[in-house]
mmCIF file of C-alpha atoms in Angstrom:
data_model
loop_
_atom_site.group_PDB
_atom_site.id
_atom_site.type_symbol
_atom_site.label_atom_id
_atom_site.label_comp_id
_atom_site.label_asym_id
_atom_site.label_seq_id
_atom_site.Cartn_x
_atom_site.Cartn_y
_atom_site.Cartn_z
ATOM 1 C CA MET A 2 7.949 2.412 3.517
ATOM 2 C CA SER A 3 8.049 -0.998 2.398
ATOM 3 C CA TRP A 4 8.218 -1.123 6.059
ATOM 4 C CA LEU A 5 5.732 1.227 7.274
ATOM 5 C CA VAL A 6 2.964 -0.059 4.294
ATOM 6 C CA ALA A 7 2.211 -3.569 4.079
ATOM 7 C CA PRO A 8 2.901 -4.746 0.523
ATOM 8 C CA GLU A 9 -0.720 -5.289 -0.557
ATOM 9 C CA LEU A 10 -1.018 -1.582 0.621
ATOM 10 C CA LEU A 11 1.446 -0.036 -1.427
ATOM 11 C CA ALA A 12 0.520 -1.942 -4.654
ATOM 12 C CA GLN A 13 -2.732 -0.725 -4.693
ATOM 13 C CA PHE A 14 -1.634 2.826 -3.900
ATOM 14 C CA ALA A 15 0.159 2.294 -7.113
ATOM 15 C CA LEU A 16 -2.316 1.448 -9.111
ATOM 16 C CA TRP A 17 -3.946 4.415 -8.411
ATOM 17 C CA GLN A 18 -1.354 6.845 -8.723
ATOM 18 C CA LEU A 19 -0.836 4.817 -12.183
ATOM 19 C CA ALA A 20 -5.134 6.207 -12.566
ATOM 20 C CA LEU A 21 -4.198 9.386 -11.919
ATOM 21 C CA GLY A 22 -1.417 9.773 -13.853
ATOM 22 C CA PHE A 23 -3.995 9.662 -17.118
ATOM 23 C CA GLY A 24 -5.761 11.939 -15.695
ATOM 24 C CA VAL A 25 -2.184 14.920 -15.878
ATOM 25 C CA LEU A 26 -2.247 13.289 -18.871
ATOM 26 C CA LEU A 27 -5.064 14.364 -20.282
ATOM 27 C CA ALA A 28 -4.928 17.808 -18.465
ATOM 28 C CA GLY A 29 -1.506 18.735 -20.243
ATOM 29 C CA GLN A 30 -2.406 18.620 -23.961
ATOM 30 C CA GLY A 31 1.354 17.459 -24.454
ATOM 31 C CA LEU A 32 2.388 21.672 -23.593
ATOM 32 C CA GLY A 33 4.741 20.506 -21.106
ATOM 33 C CA HIS A 34 6.696 18.947 -24.043
ATOM 34 C CA ALA A 35 5.811 21.929 -26.430
ATOM 35 C CA LEU A 36 7.248 23.906 -23.337
ATOM 36 C CA VAL A 37 10.921 22.755 -23.673
ATOM 37 C CA ARG A 38 10.760 23.267 -27.347
ATOM 38 C CA ASP A 39 9.330 26.851 -26.813
ATOM 39 C CA PHE A 40 10.555 28.462 -23.592
ATOM 40 C CA HIS A 41 14.304 29.174 -24.597
ATOM 41 C CA GLU A 42 13.154 31.472 -27.864
ATOM 42 C CA LEU A 43 11.260 34.290 -25.630
ATOM 43 C CA SER A 44 12.386 36.657 -23.806
ATOM 44 C CA VAL A 45 12.288 36.145 -19.767
ATOM 45 C CA PRO A 46 9.145 38.701 -19.838
ATOM 46 C CA GLU A 47 6.680 36.823 -22.049
ATOM 47 C CA GLN A 48 8.454 33.609 -20.072
ATOM 48 C CA GLN A 49 7.397 34.607 -17.526
ATOM 49 C CA GLN A 50 4.268 35.215 -19.159
ATOM 50 C CA LEU A 51 3.963 31.591 -20.414
ATOM 51 C CA LEU A 52 3.878 30.583 -16.747
ATOM 52 C CA ALA A 53 1.285 32.602 -16.238
ATOM 53 C CA GLN A 54 -1.104 31.096 -18.900
ATOM 54 C CA LEU A 55 0.056 27.631 -18.059
ATOM 55 C CA PHE A 56 -0.708 27.751 -14.604
ATOM 56 C CA ILE A 57 -4.874 29.023 -15.735
ATOM 57 C CA VAL A 58 -5.120 26.435 -18.146
ATOM 58 C CA ALA A 59 -3.232 23.862 -15.526
ATOM 59 C CA LEU A 60 -6.154 24.971 -13.189
ATOM 60 C CA VAL A 61 -9.399 25.488 -15.369
ATOM 61 C CA LEU A 62 -8.487 22.102 -17.177
ATOM 62 C CA GLY A 63 -7.101 20.229 -14.557
ATOM 63 C CA GLY A 64 -10.747 21.398 -12.641
ATOM 64 C CA LEU A 65 -12.700 19.902 -15.447
ATOM 65 C CA ILE A 66 -11.496 16.973 -16.371
ATOM 66 C CA ALA A 67 -11.664 16.119 -12.050
ATOM 67 C CA VAL A 68 -14.973 16.921 -12.315
ATOM 68 C CA VAL A 69 -15.334 14.534 -15.657
ATOM 69 C CA MET A 70 -13.761 11.782 -13.944
ATOM 70 C CA PHE A 71 -15.461 11.682 -11.082
ATOM 71 C CA ALA A 72 -18.548 11.043 -12.545
ATOM 72 C CA LEU A 73 -16.887 8.117 -14.193
ATOM 73 C CA THR A 74 -15.755 6.616 -10.950
ATOM 74 C CA ALA A 75 -18.745 4.343 -10.341
ATOM 75 C CA PRO A 76 -18.561 2.544 -14.196
ATOM 76 C CA MET A 77 -15.130 1.946 -13.069
ATOM 77 C CA VAL A 78 -15.584 0.839 -9.864
ATOM 78 C CA SER A 79 -18.058 -2.240 -12.086
ATOM 79 C CA ILE A 80 -15.136 -2.579 -13.968
ATOM 80 C CA PHE A 81 -11.947 -2.495 -12.037
ATOM 81 C CA SER A 82 -13.119 -3.489 -8.563
ATOM 82 C CA GLY A 83 -11.267 -3.444 -5.893
ATOM 83 C CA PHE A 84 -8.848 -1.457 -8.170
ATOM 84 C CA SER A 85 -11.013 0.829 -8.947
ATOM 85 C CA PRO A 86 -9.616 4.661 -7.280
ATOM 86 C CA PRO A 87 -11.666 6.346 -5.136
ATOM 87 C CA SER A 88 -13.484 9.567 -6.206
ATOM 88 C CA ALA A 89 -11.648 11.972 -3.990
ATOM 89 C CA ILE A 90 -8.802 11.776 -5.883
ATOM 90 C CA TRP A 91 -9.662 12.835 -8.966
ATOM 91 C CA PHE A 92 -9.469 16.225 -7.555
ATOM 92 C CA MET A 93 -5.467 16.228 -6.938
ATOM 93 C CA LEU A 94 -5.146 17.332 -10.380
ATOM 94 C CA PRO A 95 -5.064 20.725 -10.140
ATOM 95 C CA ILE A 96 -2.946 20.957 -8.034
ATOM 96 C CA LEU A 97 -0.339 18.226 -9.673
ATOM 97 C CA MET A 98 -0.968 20.257 -12.569
ATOM 98 C CA ILE A 99 0.640 23.150 -10.436
ATOM 99 C CA MET A 100 3.403 21.159 -10.092
ATOM 100 C CA GLN A 101 3.867 19.722 -13.324
ATOM 101 C CA TRP A 102 4.209 23.814 -14.659
ATOM 102 C CA GLY A 103 5.949 24.914 -11.129
ATOM 103 C CA THR A 104 8.874 22.559 -11.318
ATOM 104 C CA SER A 105 8.930 22.696 -15.348
ATOM 105 C CA PHE A 106 9.863 26.474 -14.560
ATOM 106 C CA LEU A 107 12.214 25.787 -12.089
ATOM 107 C CA ARG A 108 14.205 23.174 -14.612
ATOM 108 C CA LEU A 109 14.037 25.086 -17.773
ATOM 109 C CA SER A 110 15.057 28.775 -16.183
ATOM 110 C CA GLN A 111 18.225 26.071 -14.667
ATOM 111 C CA LEU A 112 17.229 26.826 -11.219
ATOM 112 C CA ALA A 113 18.789 23.688 -10.021
ATOM 113 C CA ARG A 114 18.423 23.936 -6.202
ATOM 114 C CA ALA A 115 15.581 25.329 -6.310
ATOM 115 C CA PHE A 116 14.321 22.522 -8.379
ATOM 116 C CA ALA A 117 16.259 19.226 -6.469
ATOM 117 C CA LEU A 118 13.658 21.159 -3.672
ATOM 118 C CA MET A 119 11.185 19.906 -5.172
ATOM 119 C CA GLN A 120 12.102 16.687 -6.420
ATOM 120 C CA ILE A 121 13.378 15.605 -2.738
ATOM 121 C CA GLY A 122 11.052 17.959 -0.873
ATOM 122 C CA GLY A 123 7.600 16.168 -1.206
ATOM 123 C CA ARG A 124 9.057 13.004 -0.446
ATOM 124 C CA VAL A 125 10.382 13.728 2.548
ATOM 125 C CA VAL A 126 7.716 15.668 4.070
ATOM 126 C CA TRP A 127 5.367 12.873 2.834
ATOM 127 C CA LEU A 128 7.943 10.244 4.642
ATOM 128 C CA LEU A 129 8.204 12.097 7.557
ATOM 129 C CA LEU A 130 3.591 12.395 7.280
ATOM 130 C CA LEU A 131 4.104 7.766 7.256
ATOM 131 C CA LEU A 132 6.295 7.890 10.321
ATOM 132 C CA ALA A 133 4.381 10.189 12.445
ATOM 133 C CA MET A 134 1.230 7.877 11.392
ATOM 134 C CA TRP A 135 2.843 5.084 12.694
ATOM 135 C CA TRP A 136 4.155 6.512 16.039
ATOM 136 C CA PHE A 137 0.502 7.563 16.334
ATOM 137 C CA SER A 138 -1.268 4.248 16.158
ATOM 138 C CA ASN A 139 1.304 2.726 18.334
ATOM 139 C CA GLY A 140 2.918 0.686 15.370
ATOM 140 C CA GLN A 141 -0.240 -0.350 13.532
ATOM 141 C CA GLY A 142 1.369 1.971 10.743
ATOM 142 C CA LEU A 143 -1.971 2.685 7.542
ATOM 143 C CA ARG A 144 -4.546 0.011 7.432
ATOM 144 C CA SER A 145 -6.705 1.055 4.158
ATOM 145 C CA ALA A 146 -4.696 2.898 0.807
ATOM 146 C CA GLN A 147 -7.234 5.207 1.310
ATOM 147 C CA GLN A 148 -4.560 6.502 4.401
ATOM 148 C CA LEU A 149 -1.959 6.741 2.905
ATOM 149 C CA LEU A 150 -3.199 8.708 -0.352
ATOM 150 C CA THR A 151 -3.655 11.302 2.127
ATOM 151 C CA LEU A 152 -0.982 11.789 3.861
ATOM 152 C CA TRP A 153 0.742 12.429 0.226
ATOM 153 C CA PHE A 154 -2.182 14.479 -1.044
ATOM 154 C CA VAL A 155 -1.078 16.735 2.281
ATOM 155 C CA ALA A 156 2.832 16.384 1.499
ATOM 156 C CA GLU A 157 1.334 16.753 -2.806
ATOM 157 C CA LEU A 158 -0.141 20.890 -0.947
ATOM 158 C CA LEU A 159 2.319 21.930 0.991
ATOM 159 C CA ASN A 160 5.019 21.062 -1.605
ATOM 160 C CA THR A 161 3.393 23.425 -3.945
ATOM 161 C CA ALA A 162 2.406 25.789 -1.498
ATOM 162 C CA VAL A 163 6.876 25.850 -1.323
ATOM 163 C CA LEU A 164 7.122 25.683 -5.116
ATOM 164 C CA LEU A 165 4.435 28.755 -5.419
ATOM 165 C CA TRP A 166 6.688 30.767 -2.165
ATOM 166 C CA LEU A 167 10.002 30.127 -4.709
ATOM 167 C CA ILE A 168 8.467 31.100 -8.112
ATOM 168 C CA ARG A 169 6.573 34.034 -5.716
ATOM 169 C CA THR A 170 8.085 37.346 -8.020
ATOM 170 C CA GLN A 171 8.241 35.410 -11.329
ATOM 171 C CA LEU A 172 4.296 35.112 -11.086
ATOM 172 C CA SER A 173 3.525 38.217 -9.219
ATOM 173 C CA GLN A 174 5.199 39.781 -12.157
ATOM 174 C CA ALA A 175 3.370 37.793 -15.158
ATOM 175 C CA PHE A 176 -0.248 38.135 -13.850
ATOM 176 C CA ALA A 177 0.902 42.492 -13.713
ATOM 177 C CA LEU A 178 1.595 42.352 -17.120
ATOM 178 C CA ARG A 179 -0.966 44.584 -19.762
ATOM 179 C CA ARG A 180 -3.500 42.549 -20.895
ATOM 180 C CA ASP A 181 -3.255 42.844 -24.450
ATOM 181 C CA TRP A 182 0.059 41.702 -23.738
ATOM 182 C CA PHE A 183 -1.352 38.752 -22.079
ATOM 183 C CA ALA A 184 -3.604 37.954 -24.797
ATOM 184 C CA ALA A 185 -1.368 38.782 -28.073
ATOM 185 C CA VAL A 186 1.726 36.097 -26.563
ATOM 186 C CA TRP A 187 -1.379 34.166 -26.104
ATOM 187 C CA ARG A 188 -2.444 33.868 -29.707
ATOM 188 C CA GLN A 189 0.721 34.362 -30.839
ATOM 189 C CA ARG A 190 2.865 31.231 -29.010
ATOM 190 C CA PHE A 191 0.057 29.151 -27.591
ATOM 191 C CA GLY A 192 -1.686 28.001 -31.220
ATOM 192 C CA ALA A 193 2.142 27.171 -32.543
ATOM 193 C CA MET A 194 2.589 25.178 -29.026
ATOM 194 C CA LEU A 195 -0.801 22.905 -29.335
ATOM 195 C CA THR A 196 0.263 21.969 -33.046
ATOM 196 C CA TYR A 197 3.353 21.216 -32.372
ATOM 197 C CA ALA A 198 2.023 19.240 -28.840
ATOM 198 C CA ARG A 199 -0.920 16.786 -30.237
ATOM 199 C CA PRO A 200 1.524 14.579 -31.685
ATOM 200 C CA LEU A 201 3.030 13.669 -28.622
ATOM 201 C CA LEU A 202 0.428 13.899 -26.388
ATOM 202 C CA LEU A 203 -0.676 10.724 -28.244
ATOM 203 C CA SER A 204 2.803 8.885 -27.774
ATOM 204 C CA GLU A 205 2.709 9.919 -24.087
ATOM 205 C CA GLY A 206 -0.934 8.865 -24.203
ATOM 206 C CA LEU A 207 0.514 6.030 -25.754
ATOM 207 C CA TYR A 208 3.676 5.922 -23.125
ATOM 208 C CA TRP A 209 1.151 6.337 -20.159
ATOM 209 C CA ALA A 210 -0.117 2.817 -21.474
ATOM 210 C CA MET A 211 2.859 0.980 -21.326
ATOM 211 C CA GLY A 212 3.244 1.685 -18.477
ATOM 212 C CA ALA A 213 -0.419 0.564 -17.852
ATOM 213 C CA LEU A 214 -0.469 -2.463 -19.313
ATOM 214 C CA GLY A 215 2.311 -4.338 -17.346
ATOM 215 C CA ALA A 216 0.846 -3.193 -14.508
ATOM 216 C CA VAL A 217 -2.962 -4.415 -15.232
ATOM 217 C CA LEU A 218 -2.260 -8.030 -16.355
ATOM 218 C CA LEU A 219 0.276 -8.569 -13.997
ATOM 219 C CA THR A 220 -1.898 -7.495 -11.224
ATOM 220 C CA ALA A 221 -4.643 -9.719 -12.973
ATOM 221 C CA TRP A 222 -2.628 -12.523 -13.016
ATOM 222 C CA HIS A 223 -0.894 -12.643 -10.361
ATOM 223 C CA GLY A 224 -2.517 -10.235 -7.419
ATOM 224 C CA LEU A 225 -1.133 -7.711 -5.748
ATOM 225 C CA SER A 226 1.722 -9.074 -4.194
ATOM 226 C CA SER A 227 3.495 -9.523 -7.375
ATOM 227 C CA MET A 228 2.071 -5.838 -8.220
ATOM 228 C CA ALA A 229 4.109 -4.733 -4.834
ATOM 229 C CA ILE A 230 7.355 -6.401 -5.869
ATOM 230 C CA TYR A 231 6.742 -4.450 -9.135
ATOM 231 C CA ALA A 232 5.866 -1.128 -8.048
ATOM 232 C CA MET A 233 9.198 -1.235 -5.691
ATOM 233 C CA ALA A 234 11.774 -2.178 -8.223
ATOM 234 C CA VAL A 235 9.655 1.075 -10.035
ATOM 235 C CA ALA A 236 9.851 3.221 -7.286
ATOM 236 C CA VAL A 237 13.929 2.079 -6.989
ATOM 237 C CA GLY A 238 14.657 2.792 -10.855
ATOM 238 C CA SER A 239 13.307 5.916 -10.908
ATOM 239 C CA VAL A 240 17.056 7.024 -10.204
ATOM 240 C CA GLY A 241 16.995 6.774 -13.515
ATOM 241 C CA SER A 242 14.436 9.056 -14.271
ATOM 242 C CA MET A 243 15.834 11.707 -11.530
ATOM 243 C CA ALA A 244 19.258 11.935 -13.119
ATOM 244 C CA GLY A 245 17.834 11.955 -16.307
ATOM 245 C CA GLN A 246 15.731 14.736 -15.506
ATOM 246 C CA VAL A 247 18.682 16.441 -13.812
ATOM 247 C CA PHE A 248 20.300 15.636 -16.993
ATOM 248 C CA ASN A 249 17.793 17.479 -19.141
ATOM 249 C CA THR A 250 18.183 20.622 -17.602
ATOM 250 C CA VAL A 251 21.938 20.915 -18.432
ATOM 251 C CA TRP A 252 21.336 20.027 -21.268
ATOM 252 C CA LEU A 253 18.257 20.874 -23.298
ATOM 253 C CA PRO A 254 19.235 24.655 -22.708
ATOM 254 C CA GLU A 255 22.533 24.089 -24.258
ATOM 255 C CA VAL A 256 20.931 22.197 -27.218
ATOM 256 C CA TYR A 257 18.893 24.777 -28.757
ATOM 257 C CA LYS A 258 21.055 28.367 -27.515
ATOM 258 C CA SER A 259 23.172 26.542 -30.135
ATOM 259 C CA TYR A 260 21.090 25.354 -32.496
ATOM 260 C CA GLN A 261 19.618 28.709 -33.098
ATOM 261 C CA SER A 262 23.170 30.398 -33.536
ATOM 262 C CA SER A 263 24.653 28.314 -36.262
ATOM 263 C CA GLY A 264 21.928 26.067 -37.035
ATOM 264 C CA GLU A 265 23.585 23.026 -37.224
ATOM 265 C CA LEU A 266 25.275 21.001 -34.080
ATOM 266 C CA PRO A 267 28.548 19.250 -36.134
ATOM 267 C CA TRP A 268 29.788 17.811 -31.991
ATOM 268 C CA LEU A 269 26.539 15.764 -31.379
ATOM 269 C CA PRO A 270 27.765 12.372 -32.940
ATOM 270 C CA ARG A 271 30.745 12.652 -30.802
ATOM 271 C CA ARG A 272 28.517 14.092 -27.841
ATOM 272 C CA ALA A 273 26.012 11.709 -28.358
ATOM 273 C CA LEU A 274 28.303 8.427 -28.002
ATOM 274 C CA GLN A 275 30.108 10.073 -24.439
ATOM 275 C CA LEU A 276 26.724 10.681 -23.090
ATOM 276 C CA THR A 277 25.527 7.133 -23.991
ATOM 277 C CA LEU A 278 28.656 5.463 -22.609
ATOM 278 C CA LEU A 279 28.055 8.111 -19.220
ATOM 279 C CA ALA A 280 24.711 6.530 -18.886
ATOM 280 C CA LEU A 281 24.723 3.182 -19.178
ATOM 281 C CA CYS A 282 27.287 3.463 -16.418
ATOM 282 C CA PHE A 283 24.760 5.393 -14.466
ATOM 283 C CA VAL A 284 22.313 2.559 -14.983
ATOM 284 C CA VAL A 285 26.200 -0.055 -14.179
ATOM 285 C CA VAL A 286 26.337 1.503 -10.425
ATOM 286 C CA ALA A 287 23.237 1.633 -9.415
ATOM 287 C CA ALA A 288 22.672 -2.035 -10.225
ATOM 288 C CA LEU A 289 25.663 -2.826 -7.887
ATOM 289 C CA ALA A 290 24.502 -0.833 -5.627
ATOM 290 C CA SER A 291 21.589 -2.561 -5.576
ATOM 291 C CA VAL A 292 22.705 -4.954 -3.688
ATOM 292 C CA VAL A 293 22.181 -3.582 -0.031
ATOM 293 C CA LEU A 294 18.829 -3.133 -0.727
ATOM 294 C CA TRP A 295 18.787 -7.031 1.044
ATOM 295 C CA TRP A 296 19.768 -5.459 3.950
ATOM 296 C CA VAL A 297 17.587 -2.606 3.415
ATOM 297 C CA LEU A 298 14.475 -3.909 2.287
ATOM 298 C CA PRO A 299 11.797 -6.640 4.331
ATOM 299 C CA ALA A 300 12.436 -10.371 3.025
ATOM 300 C CA SER A 301 8.772 -9.968 0.826
ATOM 301 C CA TYR A 302 10.909 -7.723 -1.504
ATOM 302 C CA GLU A 303 13.704 -10.370 -1.999
ATOM 303 C CA GLN A 304 13.533 -9.651 -6.230
ATOM 304 C CA VAL A 305 14.064 -6.210 -6.073
ATOM 305 C CA PRO A 306 18.009 -6.543 -6.709
ATOM 306 C CA TYR A 307 17.513 -8.145 -9.561
ATOM 307 C CA LEU A 308 15.393 -5.998 -11.111
ATOM 308 C CA VAL A 309 17.349 -2.224 -10.282
ATOM 309 C CA ALA A 310 19.167 -2.448 -13.754
ATOM 310 C CA ALA A 311 16.287 -3.321 -15.519
ATOM 311 C CA THR A 312 14.008 -0.424 -14.366
ATOM 312 C CA ALA A 313 16.274 2.069 -14.260
ATOM 313 C CA LEU A 314 17.349 1.969 -17.881
ATOM 314 C CA LYS A 315 14.191 3.242 -19.204
ATOM 315 C CA PRO A 316 13.720 6.142 -17.645
ATOM 316 C CA ILE A 317 18.252 6.435 -19.062
ATOM 317 C CA LEU A 318 16.650 5.308 -22.181
ATOM 318 C CA MET A 319 13.837 8.437 -21.565
ATOM 319 C CA ALA A 320 16.111 10.718 -21.041
ATOM 320 C CA LEU A 321 18.698 9.222 -23.950
ATOM 321 C CA GLN A 322 16.086 10.036 -26.581
ATOM 322 C CA ARG A 323 16.977 14.045 -26.203
ATOM 323 C CA VAL A 324 20.236 13.101 -27.398
ATOM 324 C CA SER A 325 20.360 10.738 -30.141
ATOM 325 C CA ALA A 326 16.697 11.767 -31.599
ATOM 326 C CA ILE A 327 17.299 15.683 -30.423
ATOM 327 C CA GLY A 328 16.505 16.272 -34.437
ATOM 328 C CA ILE A 329 13.183 15.098 -33.575
ATOM 329 C CA GLU A 330 12.222 17.980 -31.971
ATOM 330 C CA LEU A 331 14.605 20.534 -33.538
ATOM 331 C CA ARG A 332 12.958 19.724 -36.645
ATOM 332 C CA ARG A 333 9.737 19.498 -35.248
ATOM 333 C CA VAL A 334 8.647 15.744 -36.998
ATOM 334 C CA THR A 335 7.185 14.612 -33.719
ATOM 335 C CA TRP A 336 4.743 12.760 -35.926
ATOM 336 C CA VAL A 337 7.997 10.417 -35.824
ATOM 337 C CA SER A 338 7.168 10.115 -32.314
ATOM 338 C CA PRO A 339 3.617 7.714 -32.243
ATOM 339 C CA LEU A 340 4.782 6.191 -34.335
ATOM 340 C CA ALA A 341 7.643 5.413 -32.868
ATOM 341 C CA MET A 342 5.527 4.796 -29.452
ATOM 342 C CA VAL A 343 3.349 2.416 -31.697
ATOM 343 C CA SER A 344 5.975 -0.169 -31.600
ATOM 344 C CA GLY A 345 7.053 0.228 -28.913
ATOM 345 C CA LEU A 346 3.679 -0.933 -27.495
ATOM 346 C CA ALA A 347 3.450 -3.709 -29.800
ATOM 347 C CA LEU A 348 6.184 -5.123 -28.827
ATOM 348 C CA GLN A 349 6.218 -4.574 -24.712
ATOM 349 C CA LEU A 350 2.544 -6.553 -25.402
ATOM 350 C CA PHE A 351 3.591 -9.231 -27.249
ATOM 351 C CA PHE A 352 6.295 -9.807 -24.690
ATOM 352 C CA ALA A 353 3.887 -9.011 -21.601
ATOM 353 C CA TRP A 354 1.725 -11.786 -23.169
ATOM 354 C CA TRP A 355 3.854 -14.569 -23.502
ATOM 355 C CA LEU A 356 6.859 -13.654 -20.094
ATOM 356 C CA ILE A 357 3.983 -12.479 -17.262
ATOM 357 C CA PRO A 358 2.326 -16.104 -16.887
ATOM 358 C CA VAL A 359 5.855 -17.628 -16.615
ATOM 359 C CA TYR A 360 7.987 -14.586 -14.758
ATOM 360 C CA ALA A 361 5.702 -12.410 -12.642
ATOM 361 C CA ALA A 362 6.656 -8.946 -11.954
ATOM 362 C CA ALA A 363 10.543 -10.179 -13.163
ATOM 363 C CA GLY A 364 8.350 -10.295 -16.671
ATOM 364 C CA ALA A 365 6.256 -7.121 -16.425
ATOM 365 C CA ILE A 366 9.723 -5.090 -15.924
ATOM 366 C CA VAL A 367 11.347 -7.160 -18.808
ATOM 367 C CA SER A 368 7.841 -6.456 -21.187
ATOM 368 C CA LEU A 369 8.119 -2.619 -20.442
ATOM 369 C CA LEU A 370 11.840 -1.841 -21.463
ATOM 370 C CA LEU A 371 11.310 -4.173 -23.813
ATOM 371 C CA GLY A 372 9.085 -1.841 -25.262
ATOM 372 C CA ALA A 373 10.655 1.392 -24.940
ATOM 373 C CA LEU A 374 13.877 -0.430 -26.230
ATOM 374 C CA VAL A 375 11.677 -0.319 -29.292
ATOM 375 C CA PHE A 376 10.900 3.246 -28.824
ATOM 376 C CA TRP A 377 14.160 4.864 -28.388
ATOM 377 C CA THR A 378 15.278 2.317 -31.315
ATOM 378 C CA VAL A 379 13.033 3.512 -33.725
ATOM 379 C CA LYS A 380 13.183 7.427 -32.791
ATOM 380 C CA THR A 381 16.980 7.723 -32.825
ATOM 381 C CA VAL A 382 17.202 5.973 -36.193
ATOM 382 C CA MET A 383 14.216 7.799 -37.869
ATOM 383 C CA ALA A 384 15.945 10.665 -36.293
ATOM 384 C CA SER A 385 18.746 10.228 -38.289
ATOM 385 C CA ILE A 386 17.387 9.871 -41.239
ATOM 386 C CA LEU A 387 15.621 12.903 -40.971
ATOM 387 C CA TRP A 388 17.967 15.099 -39.492
ATOM 388 C CA GLN A 389 21.268 13.827 -39.434
ATOM 389 C CA PRO A 390 23.149 10.943 -38.425
ATOM 390 C CA ILE A 391 24.920 10.733 -35.500
ATOM 391 C CA GLY A 392 26.276 6.855 -35.214
ATOM 392 C CA ALA A 393 23.070 5.172 -34.472
ATOM 393 C CA SER A 394 24.095 1.589 -35.306
ATOM 394 C CA LYS A 395 27.422 1.579 -32.999
ATOM 395 C CA ILE A 396 24.903 3.963 -30.013
ATOM 396 C CA ILE A 397 22.223 0.645 -31.050
ATOM 397 C CA SER A 398 24.476 -1.609 -30.216
ATOM 398 C CA LEU A 399 25.492 -0.454 -27.157
ATOM 399 C CA VAL A 400 22.487 0.083 -25.437
ATOM 400 C CA TRP A 401 20.984 -3.267 -26.994
ATOM 401 C CA PHE A 402 24.156 -5.468 -24.897
ATOM 402 C CA ALA A 403 23.161 -3.462 -21.633
ATOM 403 C CA ALA A 404 18.980 -4.390 -22.128
ATOM 404 C CA GLY A 405 20.460 -7.505 -23.408
ATOM 405 C CA LEU A 406 21.835 -8.003 -19.471
ATOM 406 C CA ALA A 407 19.797 -6.547 -17.911
ATOM 407 C CA CYS A 408 17.286 -8.140 -19.205
ATOM 408 C CA PHE A 409 19.019 -11.476 -18.496
ATOM 409 C CA VAL A 410 19.571 -10.429 -15.009
ATOM 410 C CA ALA A 411 16.284 -9.326 -14.009
ATOM 411 C CA LEU A 412 14.800 -13.086 -15.373
ATOM 412 C CA SER A 413 17.013 -15.163 -14.057
ATOM 413 C CA SER A 414 15.551 -13.519 -10.578
ATOM 414 C CA VAL A 415 12.816 -16.543 -10.949
#
């Protein structure tokens, strides 16, 4: 994409995706977190039934929020002139919500091949569509961010169709259940899930704000060219997010099953240290491998390899909290999550205001990493206090040392 799309278009598209992420956040209502917690306590028919119910929620809430955001587009244009997304973008919400619940079902059911296909398939289709557009335009490529958005929407539609085909059996069985049973499980589960999810919805909103803060300030102070570097570095570093998803696919089911059978996890401190070391090794490998980007990316993105360690470590921290702070979820003390996120957001704002004017994209990425680091640290410490000690001081020292190196490398690129 770096060769097929102008940096300014990629930057504008990244901002629009950020706005669309807020709509997905509202439509999800934090239920994705509750689904992960409750899924393994259900029988297989109940799991399928919950999937069907969440599909209905996805369509209804996604549609309603799409209409509301469509109506608010005009005021947003006056506030964010040049950066406000086209009004039609909001009608992607139901499709994105179906993808979210469907891929969650594949991950929680440990259908690894289908889950990997969903993660990779949409990206491959999108790239093929971009290549086709470039070919039929005689090498002119895309001339507007709207065209890029349209191709992305087509790729998501095709990916959703494949997803529905993969889970067609589970869906048909879920929707074939008797209506009274459907309503009974809904009453029993949905209220409890919302109670659990509300604090996490606030935390998720603050997490979205962390991502939006740096992007908005960077664009306002340095323009779309710096935002393009930021967006490319985050996209490359998202390999850490994919690794985290694979990790959660394997890790979480085993943790919940073990906890349900014995009520305690005596092996957690040792496992937490091992997985932290493994995660940091992954970040090191990603940073070393990023040198190939100097030969792969255009010259305008020459700063990106220096930023990969920082952008990869941030999503890795989000995965590590499933280990170091797993007691928060097991004990259902979800108020800790927004408290930790507020701490991280406050520190990020402080460093963003100081670093972005001087270091541009590197400053935005470093401030984002520091905010995520504080969130992870507070949540890890609180989990040790509220549940059981896991050797938090050793783990925190290792992660802070790695984060310090990543920040130094990123800022040295300026």
